[in-house]
């Protein structure tokens, strides 16, 4: 402690030996290690204690390394949002659908590519779907399609109820895109908003279920309109409703 009352603490790391000189026990300082890094001091201490030190990693061989952080983060958030309970009762199909959703967020791909990617991440091991087959994946998709109405009712009750949505308003957005292929069952000829004539159209509908948050999306078949929709009658916007988005009143493309 100095005259101002400040306490100063000094630490020193010394290598010392103790020996007997006649009837007296003496101590001798061999080295001062105070200025060395902490890991070097620990290595010297271990060596003096008789420990056998080996280079880090020399006794181990990394045979496989799988990415895990993204899987853990997305799975944790999905469970926090209640996705497993939303999908349905616990079963093999629910586990597979849950894994497909997690993979869709992490790395979107086709179902078969997603199935193959489970061997290159911890999705398969963590969600217990590592041994899933192609037939199981398609069966899980059929199971999900059968539960679509139930899932939509749960979402509506949660996000459009009186407490979550006091205004009782749901906005709706309709977007059409031209299709160059001929195999899409939802595509048909109809009114083209972007002026690209001669192509089949498909519609995608979106509805926000919370302000600036999640959107419920789906595809609608094209219905040829009886008349061309005018800009004033085909859409309207509620800027003061508290929700963000456009509401389209015309379903045809």
CSV table of N, CA and C in Angstrom, one decimal, residues 79-158:
chain,number,residue,atom,x,y,z
A,79,UNK,N,-38.5,-25.0,-32.4
A,79,UNK,CA,-39.1,-25.6,-31.2
A,79,UNK,C,-39.7,-24.5,-30.3
A,80,UNK,N,-39.0,-23.3,-30.2
A,80,UNK,CA,-39.5,-22.2,-29.4
A,80,UNK,C,-40.8,-21.7,-30.0
A,81,UNK,N,-40.9,-21.7,-31.3
A,81,UNK,CA,-42.2,-21.2,-32.0
A,81,UNK,C,-43.3,-22.3,-31.9
A,82,UNK,N,-43.0,-23.5,-31.4
A,82,UNK,CA,-44.0,-24.5,-31.3
A,82,UNK,C,-44.3,-25.3,-32.6
A,83,UNK,N,-43.3,-25.4,-33.5
A,83,UNK,CA,-43.5,-26.1,-34.7
A,83,UNK,C,-43.8,-27.6,-34.6
A,84,UNK,N,-43.2,-28.3,-33.7
A,84,UNK,CA,-43.5,-29.7,-33.6
A,84,UNK,C,-45.0,-29.9,-33.2
A,85,UNK,N,-45.5,-29.2,-32.2
A,85,UNK,CA,-46.9,-29.3,-31.8
A,85,UNK,C,-47.8,-28.8,-32.9
A,86,UNK,N,-47.4,-27.8,-33.7
A,86,UNK,CA,-48.2,-27.3,-34.8
A,86,UNK,C,-48.4,-28.4,-35.9
A,87,UNK,N,-47.4,-29.1,-36.1
A,87,UNK,CA,-47.4,-30.1,-37.2
A,87,UNK,C,-48.4,-31.2,-36.9
A,88,UNK,N,-48.4,-31.7,-35.6
A,88,UNK,CA,-49.3,-32.8,-35.3
A,88,UNK,C,-48.7,-33.6,-34.2
A,89,UNK,N,-49.3,-34.8,-33.9
A,89,UNK,CA,-48.8,-35.6,-32.8
A,89,UNK,C,-47.5,-36.2,-33.2
A,90,UNK,N,-46.7,-36.6,-32.1
A,90,UNK,CA,-45.4,-37.2,-32.4
A,90,UNK,C,-45.5,-38.5,-33.1
A,91,UNK,N,-44.8,-38.6,-34.2
A,91,UNK,CA,-44.7,-39.8,-35.0
A,91,UNK,C,-43.5,-39.7,-36.0
A,92,UNK,N,-43.2,-40.7,-36.7
A,92,UNK,CA,-42.1,-40.7,-37.6
A,92,UNK,C,-42.3,-39.7,-38.7
A,93,UNK,N,-43.5,-39.5,-39.2
A,93,UNK,CA,-43.7,-38.6,-40.3
A,93,UNK,C,-43.5,-37.1,-39.8
A,94,UNK,N,-43.9,-36.9,-38.6
A,94,UNK,CA,-43.7,-35.5,-38.0
A,94,UNK,C,-42.2,-35.2,-37.9
A,95,UNK,N,-41.4,-36.2,-37.5
A,95,UNK,CA,-40.0,-36.0,-37.4
A,95,UNK,C,-39.4,-35.7,-38.7
A,96,UNK,N,-39.8,-36.4,-39.7
A,96,UNK,CA,-39.3,-36.2,-41.1
A,96,UNK,C,-39.7,-34.8,-41.6
A,97,UNK,N,-40.9,-34.4,-41.4
A,97,UNK,CA,-41.4,-33.1,-41.9
A,97,UNK,C,-40.7,-32.0,-41.2
A,98,UNK,N,-40.5,-32.2,-39.9
A,98,UNK,CA,-39.7,-31.2,-39.1
A,98,UNK,C,-38.3,-31.0,-39.6
A,99,UNK,N,-37.7,-32.2,-39.9
A,99,UNK,CA,-36.3,-32.1,-40.5
A,99,UNK,C,-36.3,-31.5,-41.9
A,100,UNK,N,-37.3,-31.7,-42.7
A,100,UNK,CA,-37.4,-31.1,-44.0
A,100,UNK,C,-37.5,-29.6,-43.9
A,101,UNK,N,-38.3,-29.1,-42.9
A,101,UNK,CA,-38.5,-27.7,-42.7
A,101,UNK,C,-37.1,-27.1,-42.2
A,102,UNK,N,-36.4,-27.7,-41.3
A,102,UNK,CA,-35.2,-27.2,-40.8
A,102,UNK,C,-34.2,-27.1,-42.0
A,103,UNK,N,-34.1,-28.1,-42.8
A,103,UNK,CA,-33.2,-28.2,-44.0
A,103,UNK,C,-33.6,-27.1,-45.0
A,104,UNK,N,-34.9,-26.8,-45.1
A,104,UNK,CA,-35.4,-25.8,-46.1
A,104,UNK,C,-34.9,-24.5,-45.7
A,105,UNK,N,-34.8,-24.2,-44.4
A,105,UNK,CA,-34.3,-22.9,-44.0
A,105,UNK,C,-32.8,-22.8,-44.1
A,106,UNK,N,-32.1,-23.9,-43.8
A,106,UNK,CA,-30.6,-23.9,-43.9
A,106,UNK,C,-30.1,-23.9,-45.3
A,107,UNK,N,-30.6,-24.8,-46.1
A,107,UNK,CA,-30.1,-25.0,-47.4
A,107,UNK,C,-31.2,-25.5,-48.3
A,108,UNK,N,-32.0,-24.6,-48.9
A,108,UNK,CA,-33.1,-25.1,-49.8
A,108,UNK,C,-32.7,-25.9,-50.9
A,109,UNK,N,-33.4,-27.0,-51.1
A,109,UNK,CA,-33.1,-28.0,-52.2
A,109,UNK,C,-34.3,-28.9,-52.4
A,110,UNK,N,-34.2,-29.7,-53.4
A,110,UNK,CA,-35.3,-30.7,-53.6
A,110,UNK,C,-35.3,-31.7,-52.5
A,111,UNK,N,-36.4,-32.5,-52.4
A,111,UNK,CA,-36.5,-33.4,-51.3
A,111,UNK,C,-35.4,-34.5,-51.4
A,112,UNK,N,-35.1,-35.0,-52.6
A,112,UNK,CA,-34.1,-36.0,-52.7
A,112,UNK,C,-32.7,-35.4,-52.3
A,113,UNK,N,-32.4,-34.2,-52.8
A,113,UNK,CA,-31.1,-33.5,-52.4
A,113,UNK,C,-31.1,-33.3,-50.9
A,114,UNK,N,-32.2,-32.9,-50.3
A,114,UNK,CA,-32.2,-32.7,-48.9
A,114,UNK,C,-31.9,-34.0,-48.2
A,115,UNK,N,-32.5,-35.0,-48.6
A,115,UNK,CA,-32.3,-36.3,-48.0
A,115,UNK,C,-30.8,-36.7,-48.0
A,116,UNK,N,-30.2,-36.5,-49.2
A,116,UNK,CA,-28.7,-36.8,-49.3
A,116,UNK,C,-27.9,-35.9,-48.4
A,117,UNK,N,-28.3,-34.6,-48.2
A,117,UNK,CA,-27.5,-33.7,-47.4
A,117,UNK,C,-27.5,-34.0,-45.9
A,118,UNK,N,-28.5,-34.8,-45.5
A,118,UNK,CA,-28.5,-35.1,-44.0
A,118,UNK,C,-27.3,-35.9,-43.6
A,119,UNK,N,-26.6,-36.5,-44.5
A,119,UNK,CA,-25.4,-37.2,-44.1
A,119,UNK,C,-24.2,-36.2,-44.0
A,120,UNK,N,-24.3,-35.0,-44.5
A,120,UNK,CA,-23.3,-34.0,-44.4
A,120,UNK,C,-23.5,-33.0,-43.3
A,121,UNK,N,-24.5,-33.1,-42.5
A,121,UNK,CA,-24.7,-32.2,-41.4
A,121,UNK,C,-25.2,-33.0,-40.2
A,122,UNK,N,-25.6,-32.3,-39.1
A,122,UNK,CA,-26.1,-33.0,-37.9
A,122,UNK,C,-27.6,-33.1,-37.9
A,123,UNK,N,-28.2,-32.7,-39.0
A,123,UNK,CA,-29.7,-32.8,-39.1
A,123,UNK,C,-30.2,-34.3,-38.9
A,124,UNK,N,-29.5,-35.2,-39.6
A,124,UNK,CA,-29.9,-36.6,-39.5
A,124,UNK,C,-29.8,-37.2,-38.1
A,125,UNK,N,-28.6,-36.9,-37.4
A,125,UNK,CA,-28.3,-37.4,-36.1
A,125,UNK,C,-29.2,-36.7,-35.1
A,126,UNK,N,-29.2,-35.4,-35.1
A,126,UNK,CA,-29.9,-34.7,-34.0
A,126,UNK,C,-31.4,-34.9,-34.1
A,127,UNK,N,-32.0,-35.0,-35.2
A,127,UNK,CA,-33.4,-35.1,-35.4
A,127,UNK,C,-33.9,-36.6,-35.6
A,128,UNK,N,-32.9,-37.5,-35.5
A,128,UNK,CA,-33.2,-38.9,-35.6
A,128,UNK,C,-33.8,-39.3,-36.9
A,129,UNK,N,-33.3,-38.8,-38.0
A,129,UNK,CA,-33.8,-39.1,-39.3
A,129,UNK,C,-32.7,-39.6,-40.3
A,130,UNK,N,-31.6,-40.0,-39.7
A,130,UNK,CA,-30.4,-40.3,-40.5
A,130,UNK,C,-30.7,-41.5,-41.4
A,131,UNK,N,-31.6,-42.4,-40.9
A,131,UNK,CA,-31.8,-43.6,-41.7
A,131,UNK,C,-33.1,-43.5,-42.6
A,132,UNK,N,-33.5,-42.3,-42.8
A,132,UNK,CA,-34.8,-42.1,-43.6
A,132,UNK,C,-34.5,-42.6,-45.0
A,133,UNK,N,-35.6,-43.1,-45.7
A,133,UNK,CA,-35.5,-43.5,-47.0
A,133,UNK,C,-36.4,-42.6,-47.9
A,134,UNK,N,-36.2,-42.7,-49.2
A,134,UNK,CA,-37.0,-41.9,-50.1
A,134,UNK,C,-38.5,-42.1,-50.0
A,135,UNK,N,-38.9,-43.4,-49.8
A,135,UNK,CA,-40.3,-43.7,-49.6
A,135,UNK,C,-40.9,-43.0,-48.3
A,136,UNK,N,-40.1,-43.0,-47.3
A,136,UNK,CA,-40.5,-42.3,-46.0
A,136,UNK,C,-40.7,-40.8,-46.2
A,137,UNK,N,-39.8,-40.2,-47.0
A,137,UNK,CA,-39.9,-38.8,-47.3
A,137,UNK,C,-41.2,-38.5,-48.0
A,138,UNK,N,-41.6,-39.2,-49.0
A,138,UNK,CA,-42.8,-39.0,-49.8
A,138,UNK,C,-44.0,-39.3,-48.9
A,139,UNK,N,-43.9,-40.3,-48.1
A,139,UNK,CA,-45.0,-40.6,-47.2
A,139,UNK,C,-45.2,-39.5,-46.2
A,140,UNK,N,-44.1,-38.9,-45.7
A,140,UNK,CA,-44.2,-37.8,-44.8
A,140,UNK,C,-44.9,-36.6,-45.4
A,141,UNK,N,-44.6,-36.3,-46.7
A,141,UNK,CA,-45.2,-35.2,-47.4
A,141,UNK,C,-46.7,-35.5,-47.6
A,142,UNK,N,-47.1,-36.7,-47.9
A,142,UNK,CA,-48.5,-37.0,-47.9
A,142,UNK,C,-49.2,-36.8,-46.6
A,143,UNK,N,-48.5,-37.2,-45.5
A,143,UNK,CA,-49.0,-37.0,-44.2
A,143,UNK,C,-49.2,-35.5,-43.9
A,144,UNK,N,-48.3,-34.7,-44.3
A,144,UNK,CA,-48.4,-33.2,-44.1
A,144,UNK,C,-49.5,-32.6,-44.9
A,145,UNK,N,-49.7,-33.1,-46.2
A,145,UNK,CA,-50.8,-32.6,-47.0
A,145,UNK,C,-52.2,-32.9,-46.4
A,146,UNK,N,-52.3,-34.1,-45.7
A,146,UNK,CA,-53.5,-34.4,-45.1
A,146,UNK,C,-53.8,-33.6,-43.9
A,147,UNK,N,-52.8,-33.0,-43.3
A,147,UNK,CA,-52.9,-32.2,-42.1
A,147,UNK,C,-52.9,-30.7,-42.4
A,148,UNK,N,-53.0,-30.3,-43.6
A,148,UNK,CA,-52.9,-28.9,-44.0
A,148,UNK,C,-54.0,-28.1,-43.4
A,149,UNK,N,-55.3,-28.6,-43.5
A,149,UNK,CA,-56.4,-27.8,-43.0
A,149,UNK,C,-56.3,-27.6,-41.5
A,150,UNK,N,-55.9,-28.7,-40.8
A,150,UNK,CA,-55.7,-28.6,-39.3
A,150,UNK,C,-54.6,-27.6,-38.9
A,151,UNK,N,-53.5,-27.6,-39.7
A,151,UNK,CA,-52.4,-26.6,-39.4
A,151,UNK,C,-52.9,-25.2,-39.7
A,152,UNK,N,-53.6,-25.0,-40.8
A,152,UNK,CA,-54.1,-23.7,-41.1
A,152,UNK,C,-55.0,-23.1,-40.0
A,153,UNK,N,-55.9,-24.0,-39.5
A,153,UNK,CA,-56.8,-23.6,-38.4
A,153,UNK,C,-56.1,-23.2,-37.2
A,154,UNK,N,-55.0,-24.0,-36.8
A,154,UNK,CA,-54.2,-23.6,-35.7
A,154,UNK,C,-53.5,-22.3,-35.8
A,155,UNK,N,-53.0,-22.0,-37.0
A,155,UNK,CA,-52.3,-20.7,-37.3
A,155,UNK,C,-53.3,-19.6,-37.2
A,156,UNK,N,-54.5,-19.8,-37.8
A,156,UNK,CA,-55.5,-18.7,-37.8
A,156,UNK,C,-55.9,-18.4,-36.4
A,157,UNK,N,-56.1,-19.5,-35.5
A,157,UNK,CA,-56.5,-19.3,-34.2
A,157,UNK,C,-55.5,-18.6,-33.4
A,158,UNK,N,-54.2,-18.8,-33.7
A,158,UNK,CA,-53.1,-18.2,-32.9
A,158,UNK,C,-52.8,-16.8,-33.3
